[in-house]
PDB file of C-alpha atoms and ligand atoms in Angstrom:
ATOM      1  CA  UNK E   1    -165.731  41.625  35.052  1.00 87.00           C
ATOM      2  CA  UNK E   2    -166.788  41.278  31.367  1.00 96.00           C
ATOM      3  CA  UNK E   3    -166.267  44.260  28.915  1.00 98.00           C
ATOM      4  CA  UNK E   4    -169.071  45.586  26.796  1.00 98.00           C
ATOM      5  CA  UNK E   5    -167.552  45.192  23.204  1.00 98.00           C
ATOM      6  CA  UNK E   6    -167.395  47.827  20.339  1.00 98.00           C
ATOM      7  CA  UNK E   7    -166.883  46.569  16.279  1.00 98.00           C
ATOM      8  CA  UNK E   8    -164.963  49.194  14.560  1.00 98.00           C
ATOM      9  CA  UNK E   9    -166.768  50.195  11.520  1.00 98.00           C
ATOM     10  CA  UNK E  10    -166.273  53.986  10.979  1.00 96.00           C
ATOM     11  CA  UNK E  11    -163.256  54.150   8.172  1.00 94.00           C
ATOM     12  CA  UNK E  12    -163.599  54.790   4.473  1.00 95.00           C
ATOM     13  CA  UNK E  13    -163.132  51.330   3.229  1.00 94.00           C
ATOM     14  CA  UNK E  14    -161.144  53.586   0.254  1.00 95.00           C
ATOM     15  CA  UNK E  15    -159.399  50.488  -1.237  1.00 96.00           C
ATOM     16  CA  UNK E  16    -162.617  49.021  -1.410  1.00 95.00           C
ATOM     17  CA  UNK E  17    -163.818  51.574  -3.321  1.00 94.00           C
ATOM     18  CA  UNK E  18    -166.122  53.168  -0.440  1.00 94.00           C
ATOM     19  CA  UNK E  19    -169.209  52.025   1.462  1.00 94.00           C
ATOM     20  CA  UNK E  20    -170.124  50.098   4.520  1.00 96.00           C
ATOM     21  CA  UNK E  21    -167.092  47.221   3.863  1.00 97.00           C
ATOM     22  CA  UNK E  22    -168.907  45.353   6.671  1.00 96.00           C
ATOM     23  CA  UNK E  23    -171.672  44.789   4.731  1.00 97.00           C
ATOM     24  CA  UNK E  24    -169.861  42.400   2.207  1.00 96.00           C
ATOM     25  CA  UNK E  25    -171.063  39.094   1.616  1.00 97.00           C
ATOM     26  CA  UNK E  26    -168.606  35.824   3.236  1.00 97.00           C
ATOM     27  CA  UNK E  27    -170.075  31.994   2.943  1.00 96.00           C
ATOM     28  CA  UNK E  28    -173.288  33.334   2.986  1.00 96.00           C
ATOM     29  CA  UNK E  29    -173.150  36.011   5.433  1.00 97.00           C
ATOM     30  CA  UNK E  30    -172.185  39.699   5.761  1.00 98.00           C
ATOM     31  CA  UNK E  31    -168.496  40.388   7.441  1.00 98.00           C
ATOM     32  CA  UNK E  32    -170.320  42.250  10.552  1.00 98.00           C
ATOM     33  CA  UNK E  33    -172.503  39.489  11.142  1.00 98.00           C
ATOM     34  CA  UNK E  34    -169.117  36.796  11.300  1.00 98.00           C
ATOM     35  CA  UNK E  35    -167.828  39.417  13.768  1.00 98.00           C
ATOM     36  CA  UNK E  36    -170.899  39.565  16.027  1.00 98.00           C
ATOM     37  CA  UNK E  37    -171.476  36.196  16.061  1.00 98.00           C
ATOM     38  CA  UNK E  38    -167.652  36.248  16.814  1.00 98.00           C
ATOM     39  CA  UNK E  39    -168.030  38.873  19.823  1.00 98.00           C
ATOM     40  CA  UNK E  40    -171.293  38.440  21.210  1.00 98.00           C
ATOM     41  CA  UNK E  41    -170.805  36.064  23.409  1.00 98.00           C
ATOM     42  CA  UNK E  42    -167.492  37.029  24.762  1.00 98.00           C
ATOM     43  CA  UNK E  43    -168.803  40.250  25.612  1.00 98.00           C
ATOM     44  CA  UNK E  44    -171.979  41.881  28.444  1.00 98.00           C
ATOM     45  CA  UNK E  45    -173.037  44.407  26.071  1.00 98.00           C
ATOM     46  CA  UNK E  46    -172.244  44.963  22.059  1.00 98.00           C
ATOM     47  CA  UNK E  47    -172.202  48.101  20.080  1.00 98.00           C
ATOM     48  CA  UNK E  48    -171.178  49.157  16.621  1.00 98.00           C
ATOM     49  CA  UNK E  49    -168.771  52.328  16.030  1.00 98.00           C
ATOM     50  CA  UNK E  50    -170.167  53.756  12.783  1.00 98.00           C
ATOM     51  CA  UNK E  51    -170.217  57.260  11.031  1.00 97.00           C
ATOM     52  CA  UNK E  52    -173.392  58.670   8.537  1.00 96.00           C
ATOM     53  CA  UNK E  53    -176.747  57.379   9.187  1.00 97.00           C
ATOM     54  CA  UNK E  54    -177.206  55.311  12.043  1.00 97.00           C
ATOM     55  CA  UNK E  55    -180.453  54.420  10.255  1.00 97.00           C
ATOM     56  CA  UNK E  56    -178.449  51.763   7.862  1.00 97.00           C
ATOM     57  CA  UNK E  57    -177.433  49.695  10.891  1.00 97.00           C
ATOM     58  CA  UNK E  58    -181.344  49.463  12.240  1.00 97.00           C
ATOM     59  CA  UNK E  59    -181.856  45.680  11.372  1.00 97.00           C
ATOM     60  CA  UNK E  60    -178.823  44.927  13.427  1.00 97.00           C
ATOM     61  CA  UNK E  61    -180.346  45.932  16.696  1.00 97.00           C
ATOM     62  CA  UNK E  62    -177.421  47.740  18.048  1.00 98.00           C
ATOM     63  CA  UNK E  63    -176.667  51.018  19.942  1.00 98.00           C
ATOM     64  CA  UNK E  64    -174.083  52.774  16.829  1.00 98.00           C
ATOM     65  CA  UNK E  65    -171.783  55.487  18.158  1.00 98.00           C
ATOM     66  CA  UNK E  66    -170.237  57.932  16.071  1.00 98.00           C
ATOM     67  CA  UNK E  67    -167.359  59.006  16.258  1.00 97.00           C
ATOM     68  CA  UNK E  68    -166.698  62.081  18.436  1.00 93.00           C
ATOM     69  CA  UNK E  69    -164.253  63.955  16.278  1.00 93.00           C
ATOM     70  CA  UNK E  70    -164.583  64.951  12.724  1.00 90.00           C
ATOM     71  CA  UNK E  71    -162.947  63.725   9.759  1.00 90.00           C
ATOM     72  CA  UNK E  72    -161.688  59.921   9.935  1.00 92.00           C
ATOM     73  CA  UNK E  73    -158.875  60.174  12.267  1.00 92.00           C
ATOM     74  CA  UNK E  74    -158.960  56.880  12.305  1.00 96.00           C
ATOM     75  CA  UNK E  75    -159.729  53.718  14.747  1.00 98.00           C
ATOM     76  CA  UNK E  76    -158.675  55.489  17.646  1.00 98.00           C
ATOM     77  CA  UNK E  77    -161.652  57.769  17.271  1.00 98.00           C
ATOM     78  CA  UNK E  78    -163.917  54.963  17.652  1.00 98.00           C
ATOM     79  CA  UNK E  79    -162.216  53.765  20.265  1.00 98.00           C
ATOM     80  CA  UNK E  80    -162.998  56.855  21.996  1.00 98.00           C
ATOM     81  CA  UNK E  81    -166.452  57.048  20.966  1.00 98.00           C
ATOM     82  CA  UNK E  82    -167.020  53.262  22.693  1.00 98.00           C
ATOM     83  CA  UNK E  83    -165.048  54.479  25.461  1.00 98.00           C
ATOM     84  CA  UNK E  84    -167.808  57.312  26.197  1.00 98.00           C
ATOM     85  CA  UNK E  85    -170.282  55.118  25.408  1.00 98.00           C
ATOM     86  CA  UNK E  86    -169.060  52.508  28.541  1.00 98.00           C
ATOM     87  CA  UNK E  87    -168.608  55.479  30.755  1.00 98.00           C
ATOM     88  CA  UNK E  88    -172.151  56.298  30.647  1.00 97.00           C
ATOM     89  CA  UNK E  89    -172.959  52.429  31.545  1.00 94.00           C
ATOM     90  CA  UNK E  90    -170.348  52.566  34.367  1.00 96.00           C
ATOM     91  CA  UNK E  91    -168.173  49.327  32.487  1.00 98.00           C
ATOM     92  CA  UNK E  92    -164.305  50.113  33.483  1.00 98.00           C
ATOM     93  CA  UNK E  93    -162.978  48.454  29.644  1.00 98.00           C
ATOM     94  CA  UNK E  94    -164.125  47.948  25.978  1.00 98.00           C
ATOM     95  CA  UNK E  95    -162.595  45.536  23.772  1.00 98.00           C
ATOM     96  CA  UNK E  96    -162.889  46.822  20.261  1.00 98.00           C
ATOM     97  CA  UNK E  97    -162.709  44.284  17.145  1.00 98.00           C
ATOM     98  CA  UNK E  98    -162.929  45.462  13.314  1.00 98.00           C
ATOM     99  CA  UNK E  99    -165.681  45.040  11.243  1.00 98.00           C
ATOM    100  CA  UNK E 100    -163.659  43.485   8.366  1.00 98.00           C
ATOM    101  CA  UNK E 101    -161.859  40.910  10.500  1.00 98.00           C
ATOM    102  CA  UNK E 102    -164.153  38.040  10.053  1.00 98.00           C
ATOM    103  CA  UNK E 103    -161.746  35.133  12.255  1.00 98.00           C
ATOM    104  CA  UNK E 104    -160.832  36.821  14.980  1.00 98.00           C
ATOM    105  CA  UNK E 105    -160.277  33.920  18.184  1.00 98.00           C
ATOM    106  CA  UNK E 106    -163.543  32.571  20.298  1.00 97.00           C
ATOM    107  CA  UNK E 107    -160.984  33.733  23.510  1.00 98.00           C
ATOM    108  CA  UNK E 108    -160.235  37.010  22.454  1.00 98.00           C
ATOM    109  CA  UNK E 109    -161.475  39.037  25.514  1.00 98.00           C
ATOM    110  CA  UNK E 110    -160.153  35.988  27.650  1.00 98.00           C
ATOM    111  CA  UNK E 111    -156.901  36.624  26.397  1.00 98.00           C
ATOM    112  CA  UNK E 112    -156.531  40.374  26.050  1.00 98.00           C
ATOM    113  CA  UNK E 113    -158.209  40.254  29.721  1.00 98.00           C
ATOM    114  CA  UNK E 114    -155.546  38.181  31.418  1.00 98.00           C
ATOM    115  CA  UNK E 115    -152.236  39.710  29.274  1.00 98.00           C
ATOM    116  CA  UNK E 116    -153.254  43.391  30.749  1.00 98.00           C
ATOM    117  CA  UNK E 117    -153.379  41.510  34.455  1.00 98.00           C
ATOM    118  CA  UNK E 118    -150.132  39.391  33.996  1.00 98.00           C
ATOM    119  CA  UNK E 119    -148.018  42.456  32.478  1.00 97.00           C
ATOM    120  CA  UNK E 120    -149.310  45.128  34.918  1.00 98.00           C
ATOM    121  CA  UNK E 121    -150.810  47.114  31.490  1.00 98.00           C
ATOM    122  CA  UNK E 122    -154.084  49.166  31.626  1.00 97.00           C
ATOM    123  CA  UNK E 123    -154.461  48.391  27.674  1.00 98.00           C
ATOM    124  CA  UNK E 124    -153.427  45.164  25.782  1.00 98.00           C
ATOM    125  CA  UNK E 125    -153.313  44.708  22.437  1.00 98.00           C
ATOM    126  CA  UNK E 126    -153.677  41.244  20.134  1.00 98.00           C
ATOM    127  CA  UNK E 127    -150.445  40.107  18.694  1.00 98.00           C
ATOM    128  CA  UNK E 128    -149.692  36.952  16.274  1.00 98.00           C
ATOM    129  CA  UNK E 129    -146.148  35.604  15.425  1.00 96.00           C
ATOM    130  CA  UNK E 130    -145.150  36.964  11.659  1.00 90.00           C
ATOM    131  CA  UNK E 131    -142.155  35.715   9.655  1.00 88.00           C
ATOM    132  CA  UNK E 132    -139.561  37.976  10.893  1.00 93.00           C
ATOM    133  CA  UNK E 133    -141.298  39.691  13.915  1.00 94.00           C
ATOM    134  CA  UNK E 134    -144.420  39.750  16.302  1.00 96.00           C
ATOM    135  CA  UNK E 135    -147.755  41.384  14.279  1.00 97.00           C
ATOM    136  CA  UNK E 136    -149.812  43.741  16.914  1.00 97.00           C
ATOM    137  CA  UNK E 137    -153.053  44.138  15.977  1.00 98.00           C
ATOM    138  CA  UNK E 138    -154.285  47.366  17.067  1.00 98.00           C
ATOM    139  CA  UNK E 139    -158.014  47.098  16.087  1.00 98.00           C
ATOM    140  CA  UNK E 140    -158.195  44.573  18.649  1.00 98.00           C
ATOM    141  CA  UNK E 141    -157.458  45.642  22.268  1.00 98.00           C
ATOM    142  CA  UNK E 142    -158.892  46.224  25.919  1.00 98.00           C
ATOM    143  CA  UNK E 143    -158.969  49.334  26.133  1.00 98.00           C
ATOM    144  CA  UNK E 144    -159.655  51.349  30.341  1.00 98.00           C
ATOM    145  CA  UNK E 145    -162.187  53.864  30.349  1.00 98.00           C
ATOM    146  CA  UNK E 146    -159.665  56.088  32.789  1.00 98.00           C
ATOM    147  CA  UNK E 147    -157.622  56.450  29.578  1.00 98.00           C
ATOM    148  CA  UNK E 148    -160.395  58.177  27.761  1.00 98.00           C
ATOM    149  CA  UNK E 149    -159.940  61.594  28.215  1.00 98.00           C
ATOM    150  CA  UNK E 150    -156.295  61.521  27.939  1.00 98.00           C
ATOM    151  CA  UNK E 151    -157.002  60.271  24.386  1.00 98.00           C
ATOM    152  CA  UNK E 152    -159.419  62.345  23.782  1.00 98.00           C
ATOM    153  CA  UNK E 153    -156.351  65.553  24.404  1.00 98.00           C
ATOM    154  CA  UNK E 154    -153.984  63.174  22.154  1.00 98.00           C
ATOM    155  CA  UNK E 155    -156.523  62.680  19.346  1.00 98.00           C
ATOM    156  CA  UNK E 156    -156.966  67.308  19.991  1.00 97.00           C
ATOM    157  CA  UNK E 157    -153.336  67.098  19.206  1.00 96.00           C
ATOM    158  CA  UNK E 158    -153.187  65.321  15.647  1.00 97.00           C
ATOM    159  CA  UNK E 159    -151.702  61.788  16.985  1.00 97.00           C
ATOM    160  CA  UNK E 160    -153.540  59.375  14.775  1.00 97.00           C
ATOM    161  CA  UNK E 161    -151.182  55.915  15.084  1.00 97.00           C
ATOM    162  CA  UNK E 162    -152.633  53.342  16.981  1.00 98.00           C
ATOM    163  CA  UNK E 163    -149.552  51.868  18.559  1.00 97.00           C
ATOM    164  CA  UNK E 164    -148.178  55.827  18.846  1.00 97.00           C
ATOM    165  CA  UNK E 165    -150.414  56.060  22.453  1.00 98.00           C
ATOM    166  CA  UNK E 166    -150.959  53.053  23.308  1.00 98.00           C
ATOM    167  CA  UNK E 167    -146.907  52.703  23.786  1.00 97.00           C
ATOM    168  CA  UNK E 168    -147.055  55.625  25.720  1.00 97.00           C
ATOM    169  CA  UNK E 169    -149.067  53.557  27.931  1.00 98.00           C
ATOM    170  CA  UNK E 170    -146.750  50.311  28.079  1.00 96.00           C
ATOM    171  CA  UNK E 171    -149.140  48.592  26.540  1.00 98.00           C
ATOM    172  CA  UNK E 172    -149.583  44.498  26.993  1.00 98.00           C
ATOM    173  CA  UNK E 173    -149.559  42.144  24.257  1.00 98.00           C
ATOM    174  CA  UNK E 174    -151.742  39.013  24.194  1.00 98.00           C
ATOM    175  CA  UNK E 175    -150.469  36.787  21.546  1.00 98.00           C
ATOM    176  CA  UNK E 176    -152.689  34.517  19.982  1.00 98.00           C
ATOM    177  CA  UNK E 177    -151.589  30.897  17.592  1.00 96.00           C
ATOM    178  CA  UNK E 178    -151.680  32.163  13.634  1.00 95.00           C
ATOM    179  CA  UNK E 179    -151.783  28.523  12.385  1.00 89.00           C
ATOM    180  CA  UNK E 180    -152.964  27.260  10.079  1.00 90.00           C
ATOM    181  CA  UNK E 181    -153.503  31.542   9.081  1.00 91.00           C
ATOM    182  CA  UNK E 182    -153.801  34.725  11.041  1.00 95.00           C
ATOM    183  CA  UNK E 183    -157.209  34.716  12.518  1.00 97.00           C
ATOM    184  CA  UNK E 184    -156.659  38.683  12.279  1.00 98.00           C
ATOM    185  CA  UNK E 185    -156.683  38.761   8.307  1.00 97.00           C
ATOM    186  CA  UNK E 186    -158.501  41.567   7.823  1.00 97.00           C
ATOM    187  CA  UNK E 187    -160.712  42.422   3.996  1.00 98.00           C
ATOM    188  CA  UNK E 188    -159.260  45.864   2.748  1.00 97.00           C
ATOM    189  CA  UNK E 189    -159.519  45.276  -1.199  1.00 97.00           C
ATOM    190  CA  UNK E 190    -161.565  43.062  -3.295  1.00 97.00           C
ATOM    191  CA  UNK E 191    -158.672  40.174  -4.042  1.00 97.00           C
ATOM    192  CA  UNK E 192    -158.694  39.719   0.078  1.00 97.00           C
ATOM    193  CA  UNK E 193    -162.533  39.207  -0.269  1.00 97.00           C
ATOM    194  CA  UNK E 194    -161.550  36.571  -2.247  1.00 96.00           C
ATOM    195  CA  UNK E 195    -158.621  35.300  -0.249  1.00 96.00           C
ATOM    196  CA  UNK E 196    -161.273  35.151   2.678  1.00 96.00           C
ATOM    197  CA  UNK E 197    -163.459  33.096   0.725  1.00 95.00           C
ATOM    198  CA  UNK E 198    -161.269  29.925   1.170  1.00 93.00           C
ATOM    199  CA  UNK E 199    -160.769  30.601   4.613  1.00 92.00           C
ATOM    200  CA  UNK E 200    -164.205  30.200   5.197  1.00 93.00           C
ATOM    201  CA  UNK E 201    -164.543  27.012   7.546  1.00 83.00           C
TER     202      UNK E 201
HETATM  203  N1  GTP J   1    -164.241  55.103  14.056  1.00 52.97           N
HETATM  204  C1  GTP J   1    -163.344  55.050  13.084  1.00 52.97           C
HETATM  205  N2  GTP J   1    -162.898  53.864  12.678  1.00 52.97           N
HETATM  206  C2  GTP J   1    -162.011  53.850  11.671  1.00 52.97           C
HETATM  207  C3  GTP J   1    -161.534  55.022  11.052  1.00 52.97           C
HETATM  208  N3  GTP J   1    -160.660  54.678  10.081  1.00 52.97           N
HETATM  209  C4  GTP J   1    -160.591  53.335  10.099  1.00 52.97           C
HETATM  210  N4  GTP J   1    -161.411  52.826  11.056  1.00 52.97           N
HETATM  211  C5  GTP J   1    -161.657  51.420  11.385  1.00 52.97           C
HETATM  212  O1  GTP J   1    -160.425  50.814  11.719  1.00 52.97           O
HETATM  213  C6  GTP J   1    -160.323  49.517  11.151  1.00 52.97           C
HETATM  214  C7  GTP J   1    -159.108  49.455  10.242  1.00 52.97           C
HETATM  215  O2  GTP J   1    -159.307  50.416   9.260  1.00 52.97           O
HETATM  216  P1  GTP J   1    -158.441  50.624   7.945  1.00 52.97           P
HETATM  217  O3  GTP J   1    -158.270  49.346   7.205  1.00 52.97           O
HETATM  218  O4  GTP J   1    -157.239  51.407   8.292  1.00 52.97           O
HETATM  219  O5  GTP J   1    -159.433  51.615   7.162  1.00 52.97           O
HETATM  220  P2  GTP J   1    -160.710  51.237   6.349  1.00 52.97           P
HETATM  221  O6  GTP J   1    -161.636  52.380   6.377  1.00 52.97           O
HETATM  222  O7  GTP J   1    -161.260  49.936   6.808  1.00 52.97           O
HETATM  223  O8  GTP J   1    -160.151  51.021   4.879  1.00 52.97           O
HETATM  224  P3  GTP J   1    -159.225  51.991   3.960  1.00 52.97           P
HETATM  225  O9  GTP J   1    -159.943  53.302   3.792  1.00 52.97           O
HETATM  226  O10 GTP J   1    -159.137  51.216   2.683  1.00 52.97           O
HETATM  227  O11 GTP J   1    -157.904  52.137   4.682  1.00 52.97           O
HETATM  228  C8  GTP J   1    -161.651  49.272  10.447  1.00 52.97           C
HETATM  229  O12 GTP J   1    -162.479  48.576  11.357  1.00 52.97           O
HETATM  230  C9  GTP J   1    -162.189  50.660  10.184  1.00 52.97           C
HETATM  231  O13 GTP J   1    -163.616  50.715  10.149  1.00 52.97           O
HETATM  232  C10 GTP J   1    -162.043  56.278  11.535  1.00 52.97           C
HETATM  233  O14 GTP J   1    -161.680  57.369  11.081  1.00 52.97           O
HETATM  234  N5  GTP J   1    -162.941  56.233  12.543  1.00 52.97           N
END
């Protein structure tokens, strides 16, 4: 079955000075709308994990979930949040992508999908080969919605690192080519704006 997908967009963006960092401009286009036009049609339903005013996000057309527990934990929380959110619509997965990833593979839920299936794992992860070791890429993952409340009790209890739970839960990796660059470069300070600019294609 297809997942319903969920774009992470409920962080600080502190070393961008603050602000909705998906809003930035990127060849002519804002990062969230590369990464919708990225998920969409991978994906049966799309919503946006945001905090504040859901108000902001109106033009986009998009159901935006909060996140469920209070002060910026961090992705995991809107993980959760878009976990709760597929419960409701009876969808067994999410797969989650960040809003300032703007490349991210056309066959990232086909990938993700089949890595859980081939290595027995209820959650898998994207991975890329990096110069000394393999890069996980924990923004971008399937992600069960039986999982949900037992992250809900690890988020209670302070755990904030991605990769902390999800190796408690053996998860998969899908690894994806990072030639000619990491299609999981990800826009945390101005200069990588800039970087991203000439990967435009
Ligand atoms: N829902 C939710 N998402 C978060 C939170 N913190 C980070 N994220 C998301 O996780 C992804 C990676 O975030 P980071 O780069 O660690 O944080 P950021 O807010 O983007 O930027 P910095 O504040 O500069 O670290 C982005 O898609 C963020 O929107 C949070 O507390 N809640």
């Amino acid at each position: 079955m297809i997942p319903p997908g969920v774009i992470l967009a409920g962080g600080l963006a502190r070393r961008m000075g603050g602000g909705d960092k998906g809003r930035l401009m990127l060849g002519g286009q804002s990062l969230l709308s590369h990464v919708i036009t990225r998920l969409r049609p991978q994906v049966s339903a799309l919503a946006l994990n945001a905090n504040g005013d859901p108000a902001r996000f109106a033009d986009l057309g998009l159901p935006v979930l909060p996140d469920g527990v209070a002060d910026h934990p961090g992705p995991l929380a809107g993980v959760l949040a878009g976990l709760d959110w597929a419960a409701v619509q009876g969808a067994s997965h999410i797969v989650t992508a960040a809003a300032d990833t703007p490349f991210f593979p056309p066959d990232l839920v086909n990938r993700l999908t089949r890595a859980a299936e081939m290595q027995g794992a209820q959650i898998a992860l994207a991975a890329t080969p990096g110069p000394h070791k393999v890069l996980r890429h924990p923004t971008f993952g399937l992600w069960p919605v039986a999982l949900r409340d037992d992250l809900r009790e690890a988020l209670a209890g302070g755990l904030r690192k991605v990769v902390l739970w999800t190796d408690r839960h053996g998860a998969a990796s899908a690894m994806f080519p990072a030639t000619p660059f990491d299609p999981f470069f990800n826009v945390n300070t101005p200069d990588d704006l800039a970087v991203a600019e000439g990967m435009v294609p």
